[in-house]
Amino acid sequence: MWSHNEIRNKFLEFFEKRGHLRLPSASLIPEYDPTLLLTNSGMAPLKPYFLGQKNPPSLRLTDVQKCVRTDDIDEVGDIHHLTFFEMLGNWSIGQIGKPFGKEGRGPYFKKEACEFALELLREFGIDQGKLYFGVFGGDSGMSSVPPDNETRQIWLDLGIRSERILGLPLKDSFWFSGPQGPCGPNTDVLYDLGPEFGCGRADCGPTHDCGRFLEIWNAGVFMTYERKADGSLESLPIKSVDAGAGLERFAMVLQGGKSAYDTDLFKPLISEIESLAKITAERVNERSVRIIADHVRASTFLASDGLVPSNVEAGYVMRRLIRRAIAHGHLLGIEGYFVSELSETVVNEFQEAYPNLAQTHSVIHELLEDEEKKFGDVLKRGMAELDKYLRKNPNKKVGGDFAFRLYDSLGFPVDLTVDLAKAKGFDVDVAAFEENLARQKDRSRDARAATAYDPEKIKTAHTAAHLLNAALKKILGLEVHQMGQKISEKSFRHDFNFSRKLTDVELAKVEELVNRAIAQNLPVECLTTSFEEARSQGAEALFEEKYQSVDRVTLYRIGPEKTTGEYFSKELCGGPHAHYTGELKRFKIVKEEAVSSGVRRIRGEVEG
Ligand code: SER
């Protein structure tokens, strides 16, 4: 049986042997993509390569990318939906004038992508007799994009019988990276899990989404278009392949599990939850157990990438995940702070694939426990308000406005309202709750659009963040490290490990040191070097694993200072940065605050 570590390794080695450069997973927090709150697919961090905006380190790439998608968060708890998942990916980035081919390191296209998929499925020992293949079947609203008969013919040439090749509708066979961005028709591999997984209808078939036919591999999005802001499709100058397979689905098939939760990716966590809840076979509440397992996994990975729960944007997504997990723990009768406890199991299970989990595990624990402490109060207050409301409403109905108020003002999850109300024979008007929520989402989307900033203008704030990081180390000690960062046009926030509030004197010294570096108009140098060389020069790196396995890293050095001859700051980073510190004019600390125990945050602003 293939363990999850073996599946990742096999996938990466297969593509490495075929000329692909192995990349480490990018952070779940997109670095320079204001269109995304969280990394939601394997290709998200690679978008500039498909658009021809940036040169890739290799024309063939492979990785296993951590992803979070919360569009279906309310469905989590059934046997399929997950918020955190890993995407096994292989990519070919086209180049004008370079012919496609399967061998070597150059680009490839449809034929080679299909051949690779079939070969690897065979090497995994997957029974070809259970496979179906979807291709883009055309769409009346997209007359400029013809049905993908070319890919149909490729599968036929590879020996797939025609009845196994399905022309699928747009929603299943054309992949968009977002409302704007690269996109194209795709070809899916579907796996027949067997009649016991399906609806049992006599006419049930691979195009029926009852659960029997599982999409295990998007064997290639053929990236040939860019969707513009007005919705129109423009042909891209290069043709690329973006292929992705969900690790959880591969594990389910290769381990013969009944669901993603029935694999070694989840089993240790699930048995831990069951033992905390003292669940016996008779009273097992699988839905709550699964919700806790999924949300703890997602929150642990988000914390390891430096995200902190808050009331806005990605921080709010994280807060919601943690709070739902806590609420469901309450429903199962689990006592004490258990989310932080369970994060240790996630760290143990996944640290081989993601070494930064082990490096950050104490911070993860503290951050989650802190949120558990905060939510303990909310839970008590929410339950008291709900009880009062239920006593006053003999009609056995909970209004959507009230459920939304609990959710919006206290952060009390609606599913907990539903579950608690149901236990007392009440129904919640979830549709009215959803209407309230949709109105709120529109408001926050408008606010986000109004603050979207320009993947160029953030460079001075970015350079200021490096200066601040270096100044903190000089004033507070070398053991102070960056824990997370969010940069916008003229301001940024910088999280770091430190156990207490900074004194006014310390803050003034840090600010002064940064402004002194600005006044010296120090050059900002960008060098490409190896990770080892950068580390031996004492460079800082936030996500070490991201850099450890790549051949070349980008090192930004600020300095040297005239007085000491030493560099003020050395940090690995993707940029962009100012060329000279003098471009910054002046730096100001706006606020210093606690994020959780052991983690502080400085909000800074920069002129210039
Ligand atoms: N980007 C595509 C997907 O997420 C293929 O990797 O399905």
mmCIF file of N, CA, C and O and ligand atoms in Angstrom, residues 40-43 69 87 91 175 215 218 221 223 242-245, ligand 1:
data_model
loop_
_atom_site.group_PDB
_atom_site.id
_atom_site.type_symbol
_atom_site.label_atom_id
_atom_site.label_comp_id
_atom_site.label_asym_id
_atom_site.label_seq_id
_atom_site.Cartn_x
_atom_site.Cartn_y
_atom_site.Cartn_z
ATOM 1 N N ASN A 40 -4.833 28.670 -3.703
ATOM 2 C CA ASN A 40 -5.960 27.744 -3.849
ATOM 3 C C ASN A 40 -5.742 26.673 -4.904
ATOM 4 O O ASN A 40 -6.632 25.875 -5.189
ATOM 5 N N SER A 41 -4.564 26.653 -5.529
ATOM 6 C CA SER A 41 -4.282 25.600 -6.514
ATOM 7 C C SER A 41 -2.773 25.520 -6.709
ATOM 8 O O SER A 41 -2.037 26.434 -6.331
ATOM 9 N N GLY A 42 -2.358 24.408 -7.324
ATOM 10 C CA GLY A 42 -0.929 24.222 -7.545
ATOM 11 C C GLY A 42 -0.347 25.306 -8.429
ATOM 12 O O GLY A 42 0.803 25.709 -8.261
ATOM 13 N N MET A 43 -1.161 25.791 -9.389
ATOM 14 C CA MET A 43 -0.590 26.732 -10.352
ATOM 15 C C MET A 43 -0.603 28.184 -9.861
ATOM 16 O O MET A 43 0.034 29.041 -10.457
ATOM 17 N N ARG A 69 -9.046 25.923 0.042
ATOM 18 C CA ARG A 69 -10.236 26.460 -0.644
ATOM 19 C C ARG A 69 -11.380 26.408 0.347
ATOM 20 O O ARG A 69 -11.672 25.338 0.880
ATOM 21 N N MET A 87 -1.916 19.459 -3.725
ATOM 22 C CA MET A 87 -2.037 19.266 -5.163
ATOM 23 C C MET A 87 -0.709 18.762 -5.715
ATOM 24 O O MET A 87 0.315 19.431 -5.584
ATOM 25 N N TRP A 91 4.047 20.738 -14.730
ATOM 26 C CA TRP A 91 3.793 21.859 -15.630
ATOM 27 C C TRP A 91 4.814 21.904 -16.764
ATOM 28 O O TRP A 91 5.987 21.554 -16.579
ATOM 29 N N TRP A 175 -10.842 25.029 -17.347
ATOM 30 C CA TRP A 175 -10.387 25.473 -16.030
ATOM 31 C C TRP A 175 -9.945 26.925 -16.056
ATOM 32 O O TRP A 175 -9.128 27.329 -16.865
ATOM 33 N N GLU A 215 -13.008 12.234 -9.883
ATOM 34 C CA GLU A 215 -11.951 12.848 -10.701
ATOM 35 C C GLU A 215 -10.655 12.738 -9.924
ATOM 36 O O GLU A 215 -10.527 13.309 -8.844
ATOM 37 N N ASN A 218 -6.555 16.086 -12.931
ATOM 38 C CA ASN A 218 -6.744 17.007 -14.033
ATOM 39 C C ASN A 218 -5.432 16.902 -14.820
ATOM 40 O O ASN A 218 -4.466 17.593 -14.524
ATOM 41 N N VAL A 221 -4.558 21.170 -17.846
ATOM 42 C CA VAL A 221 -5.295 22.336 -18.341
ATOM 43 C C VAL A 221 -4.390 22.838 -19.457
ATOM 44 O O VAL A 221 -3.198 23.071 -19.227
ATOM 45 N N MET A 223 -3.303 25.573 -21.135
ATOM 46 C CA MET A 223 -3.372 27.023 -20.915
ATOM 47 C C MET A 223 -3.078 27.738 -22.225
ATOM 48 O O MET A 223 -1.917 27.870 -22.633
ATOM 49 N N ASP A 242 -0.901 22.801 -17.409
ATOM 50 C CA ASP A 242 -1.026 22.876 -15.943
ATOM 51 C C ASP A 242 -1.800 21.642 -15.511
ATOM 52 O O ASP A 242 -2.997 21.548 -15.737
ATOM 53 N N ALA A 243 -1.089 20.662 -14.943
ATOM 54 C CA ALA A 243 -1.761 19.412 -14.554
ATOM 55 C C ALA A 243 -1.719 19.259 -13.040
ATOM 56 O O ALA A 243 -0.707 19.541 -12.413
ATOM 57 N N GLY A 244 -2.837 18.806 -12.454
ATOM 58 C CA GLY A 244 -2.869 18.694 -10.999
ATOM 59 C C GLY A 244 -3.727 17.538 -10.528
ATOM 60 O O GLY A 244 -4.791 17.269 -11.082
ATOM 61 N N ALA A 245 -3.241 16.858 -9.507
ATOM 62 C CA ALA A 245 -3.981 15.735 -8.927
ATOM 63 C C ALA A 245 -4.054 15.935 -7.429
ATOM 64 O O ALA A 245 -3.052 16.231 -6.785
HETATM 65 N N1 SER B 1 -5.030 24.022 -11.931
HETATM 66 C C1 SER B 1 -5.773 22.835 -12.243
HETATM 67 C C2 SER B 1 -6.672 22.401 -11.121
HETATM 68 O O1 SER B 1 -6.577 22.922 -10.029
HETATM 69 C C3 SER B 1 -4.814 21.727 -12.613
HETATM 70 O O2 SER B 1 -3.754 21.686 -11.740
HETATM 71 O O3 SER B 1 -7.481 21.524 -11.329
#
